[in-house]
XYZ file of C-alpha atoms in Angstrom:
61
model
C -7.530 -0.116 25.725
C -3.968 0.889 24.952
C -1.799 1.871 27.914
C -0.097 4.794 26.189
C -3.452 6.513 25.731
C -3.487 7.440 29.385
C -2.698 11.090 29.948
C 1.005 11.835 30.177
C 2.202 14.636 32.365
C 1.000 18.100 31.395
C 4.212 19.330 29.779
C 3.500 20.329 26.176
C 6.541 18.518 24.731
C 5.472 15.329 26.477
C 1.976 15.706 25.035
C 3.393 16.222 21.549
C 5.585 13.176 21.930
C 2.668 11.198 23.292
C 0.438 12.168 20.365
C 3.200 11.327 17.888
C 3.541 7.909 19.481
C -0.241 7.393 19.313
C -0.293 8.360 15.643
C 2.552 6.015 14.752
C 0.876 3.166 16.620
C -2.464 3.768 14.892
C -0.782 3.879 11.478
C 0.980 0.607 12.259
C -2.353 -0.938 13.289
C -4.006 0.275 10.080
C -1.199 -1.097 7.905
C -1.350 -4.425 9.701
C -5.119 -4.638 9.264
C -4.891 -3.687 5.586
C -2.355 -6.464 5.015
C -4.500 -9.053 6.762
C -7.627 -7.876 4.952
C -5.867 -8.196 1.591
C -4.898 -11.771 2.466
C -8.466 -12.631 3.474
C -9.851 -11.069 0.291
C -7.386 -13.086 -1.802
C -8.381 -16.310 -0.026
C -12.075 -15.579 -0.614
C -11.465 -14.839 -4.298
C -9.526 -18.090 -4.678
C -12.278 -20.121 -3.026
C -14.962 -18.516 -5.191
C -12.920 -19.162 -8.331
C -12.374 -22.801 -7.369
C -16.068 -23.285 -6.617
C -17.038 -21.698 -9.942
C -14.588 -23.982 -11.768
C -16.029 -27.040 -9.986
C -19.580 -25.995 -10.884
C -18.601 -25.482 -14.514
C -16.906 -28.893 -14.739
C -19.894 -30.603 -13.040
C -22.311 -29.011 -15.498
C -20.173 -30.040 -18.462
C -20.234 -33.692 -17.365
């Protein structure tokens, strides 16, 4: 899936560097997903609040 996940050469320093790069990439992906998920959750909460307010005003009329 990700090109850097292919095996690097067998030298131990290269493997350490490769794993460090993988870890940093995965952390970046996680942070990006968390940010997007927070935005989606906020949008859902806003829509639910607006719908509840509309229902309350329709029932009061």
